[in-house]
Amino acid sequence: MTKKSKAAPKKASAPEKKASGKATGAAKADAAHLSTTNNALVDHAYLSESEFGTVAETLQRNLATTISLYLKFKKYHWDIRGRFFRDLHLAYDEFIEEIFPGIDEQAERLVALGGSPIAAPSDIERFSIVKVPTETVRDARTQVADLVADLTRVGRGYRDDSQTVDDANDPATADLYNGYAATIDKIRWMLQAIMDDDRMN
């Protein structure tokens, strides 16, 4: 009776599984390109890859800029001193109320088109065209002049980006930007009017 050599039983090879919720590729602002759990329904809707890239770049920059603008108004709201304290302390918060909804709207627009907003503080600083001051500025004229300069750039940016995304086949985002541009123009006008007060000199 010959002894049969016992071979070690073969393990059935399990199908390769992706770790739940983990991206298998490099992280991008484009969620549609991440192989993550429950990502099958994410796409660019009616936009081509190239069109999406153009629109996503503007949304990410404008999201970061809006967050920075919110923080800058808050910083000046806390720091203001002098005879214009009450007027500007209250006005800054009123302007914030008009700006704040744009943060969520722009982030959700990016998600709706298959993107994923970048929102870490270092990324906000990198993408934003508005810089939040690290020093204390108490003087009313200095604050208002600085904000008017920022709002001039932001308003121009929204108008330029409206045209850019419209050319990229995304009139819905262009409409958003047109609305934000009008809001920014109104706030800029109001701050400029405050600077006309001789007592600010």
C-alpha positions as MATLAB code, in Angstrom:
seq = 'MTKKSKAAPKKASAPEKKASGKATGAAKADAAHLSTTNNALVDHAYLSESEFGTVAETLQRNLATTISLYLKFKKYHWDIRGRFFRDLHLAYDEFIEEIFPGIDEQAERLVALGGSPIAAPSDIERFSIVKVPTETVRDARTQVADLVADLTRVGRGYRDDSQTVDDANDPATADLYNGYAATIDKIRWMLQAIMDDDRMN';
ca = [
       0.000    0.000    0.000;
       1.641    3.127   -1.171;
       1.369    6.169    0.942;
      -0.053    9.150   -0.841;
       1.777   12.318   -0.021;
      -0.549   14.815    1.492;
      -0.381   18.067   -0.380;
      -1.392   21.169    1.495;
      -4.933   22.061    0.553;
      -5.111   24.925   -1.875;
      -6.772   28.041   -0.610;
      -9.408   29.365   -2.901;
      -8.223   32.695   -4.146;
     -10.626   35.357   -2.969;
     -11.563   38.042   -5.418;
      -9.604   41.225   -4.852;
     -11.581   43.714   -2.845;
     -11.134   47.425   -2.659;
     -10.932   48.743    0.858;
     -14.229   50.363    1.726;
     -14.245   54.066    1.086;
     -10.566   54.239    0.117;
      -9.473   55.932   -3.069;
      -7.352   53.669   -5.275;
      -5.899   56.521   -7.340;
      -4.402   59.885   -6.619;
      -6.856   62.227   -4.930;
      -8.231   64.851   -7.286;
     -10.829   67.594   -7.054;
     -12.726   65.401   -9.503;
     -14.681   62.840   -7.468;
     -15.830   61.031  -10.615;
     -12.294   59.714  -11.073;
     -11.972   58.220   -7.611;
     -12.658   54.471   -7.306;
     -14.491   54.710   -4.017;
     -17.469   52.916   -2.563;
     -20.834   54.270   -3.726;
     -19.181   56.400   -6.395;
     -20.872   54.795   -9.402;
     -23.469   57.540   -9.806;
     -20.971   60.405   -9.789;
     -20.365   61.855  -13.236;
     -20.002   65.210  -14.987;
     -23.649   65.406  -16.104;
     -23.667   67.148  -19.503;
     -20.036   68.341  -19.371;
     -17.103   66.763  -21.179;
     -13.894   66.061  -19.234;
     -12.316   69.229  -20.560;
     -15.387   71.353  -19.815;
     -15.622   69.947  -16.313;
     -11.960   70.736  -15.664;
     -12.521   74.364  -16.642;
     -15.667   74.748  -14.518;
     -14.200   72.884  -11.514;
     -11.151   75.147  -11.452;
     -13.346   78.259  -11.207;
     -15.624   76.720   -8.566;
     -12.710   75.653   -6.372;
     -11.062   79.083   -6.592;
     -14.313   80.960   -5.953;
     -15.225   78.684   -3.048;
     -11.857   79.363   -1.399;
     -12.178   83.082   -2.128;
     -15.683   83.281   -0.613;
     -14.531   81.503    2.567;
     -11.568   83.907    2.835;
     -13.792   86.931    2.239;
     -16.133   85.730    4.999;
     -13.195   85.334    7.392;
     -11.746   88.739    6.471;
     -15.036   90.530    7.127;
     -15.239   88.721   10.478;
     -11.653   89.660   11.371;
     -12.326   93.339   10.645;
     -15.693   93.099   12.461;
     -13.802   92.031   15.602;
     -10.905   94.494   15.247;
     -12.662   97.770   14.331;
     -12.244  100.657   16.812;
     -13.026  104.363   16.876;
     -15.975  106.549   15.882;
     -17.042  104.174   13.082;
     -17.036  101.125   15.362;
     -20.791  100.636   15.610;
     -21.555  101.383   11.949;
     -18.902   99.046   10.544;
     -19.238   96.387   13.250;
     -22.889   95.955   12.233;
     -22.388   96.537    8.491;
     -19.703   93.854    8.208;
     -22.071   91.250    9.643;
     -24.839   92.366    7.259;
     -22.466   91.921    4.309;
     -21.409   88.504    5.633;
     -25.057   87.390    5.609;
     -25.189   88.147    1.888;
     -21.886   86.445    1.088;
     -22.159   83.353    3.311;
     -24.746   81.306    1.329;
     -22.375   81.279   -1.654;
     -19.970   79.000    0.234;
     -22.365   76.062    0.329;
     -23.855   76.820   -3.094;
     -20.483   76.763   -4.856;
     -19.292   73.660   -3.006;
     -22.513   71.791   -3.812;
     -22.386   72.885   -7.447;
     -18.914   71.334   -7.696;
     -20.180   68.113   -6.092;
     -23.219   68.018   -8.405;
     -20.853   68.058  -11.388;
     -18.713   65.211  -10.032;
     -16.147   67.200   -8.098;
     -15.011   67.159   -4.488;
     -14.309   70.547   -2.850;
     -10.914   71.047   -1.261;
     -11.426   72.852    2.048;
      -8.359   72.397    4.291;
      -7.089   75.767    5.599;
      -3.837   75.476    3.618;
      -5.794   74.759    0.428;
      -8.185   77.656    1.046;
      -5.181   79.980    1.333;
      -3.604   78.499   -1.806;
      -6.678   78.865   -4.042;
      -8.154   82.129   -2.706;
      -7.525   85.521   -4.323;
      -8.355   87.183   -0.964;
      -5.798   87.105    1.847;
      -7.049   87.084    5.445;
      -4.868   89.435    7.538;
      -2.834   87.942   10.351;
      -2.169   91.345   11.945;
      -4.659   93.534   13.810;
      -6.063   96.446   11.765;
      -8.221   98.813   13.826;
      -8.392  101.870   11.540;
     -11.701  102.215    9.691;
     -10.337  103.767    6.475;
      -7.580  101.151    6.193;
     -10.089   98.325    6.629;
     -12.650   99.708    4.191;
     -10.079  100.588    1.513;
      -8.631   97.069    1.768;
     -12.077   95.472    1.435;
     -12.989   97.664   -1.544;
      -9.789   96.530   -3.299;
     -10.627   92.878   -2.568;
     -14.222   93.248   -3.732;
     -13.060   94.894   -6.958;
     -10.941   91.812   -7.754;
     -13.633   89.353   -6.652;
     -16.372   91.052   -8.686;
     -14.182   91.143  -11.783;
     -13.299   87.482  -11.201;
     -16.965   86.442  -11.092;
     -17.703   88.312  -14.328;
     -14.701   86.730  -16.082;
     -15.551   83.272  -14.731;
     -19.181   83.643  -15.796;
     -18.003   84.031  -19.380;
     -15.479   81.187  -18.996;
     -17.989   78.625  -17.706;
     -20.621   79.736  -20.215;
     -18.096   79.023  -22.972;
     -17.515   75.633  -21.282;
     -21.195   74.688  -21.781;
     -22.288   75.421  -18.193;
     -24.827   78.276  -18.185;
     -26.133   77.195  -14.760;
     -22.812   77.993  -13.069;
     -22.577   81.190  -15.152;
     -25.946   82.261  -13.677;
     -24.653   81.626  -10.154;
     -21.599   83.775  -10.837;
     -23.692   86.610  -12.274;
     -25.747   86.685   -9.061;
     -22.614   86.717   -6.890;
     -21.089   89.500   -9.011;
     -24.181   91.670   -8.425;
     -23.989   91.057   -4.649;
     -20.277   91.884   -4.550;
     -20.841   95.061   -6.615;
     -23.529   96.222   -4.179;
     -21.344   95.647   -1.100;
     -18.404   97.382   -2.803;
     -20.596  100.407   -3.618;
     -21.787  100.653    0.001;
     -18.244  100.523    1.373;
     -17.081  103.131   -1.130;
     -19.930  105.391    0.014;
     -18.730  105.067    3.627;
     -15.237  106.183    2.524;
     -16.742  109.440    1.214;
     -17.382  110.552    4.810;
     -14.860  113.328    5.568;
     -14.592  112.112    9.157;
     -12.710  109.034    7.922;
      -9.718  111.190    6.927;
];
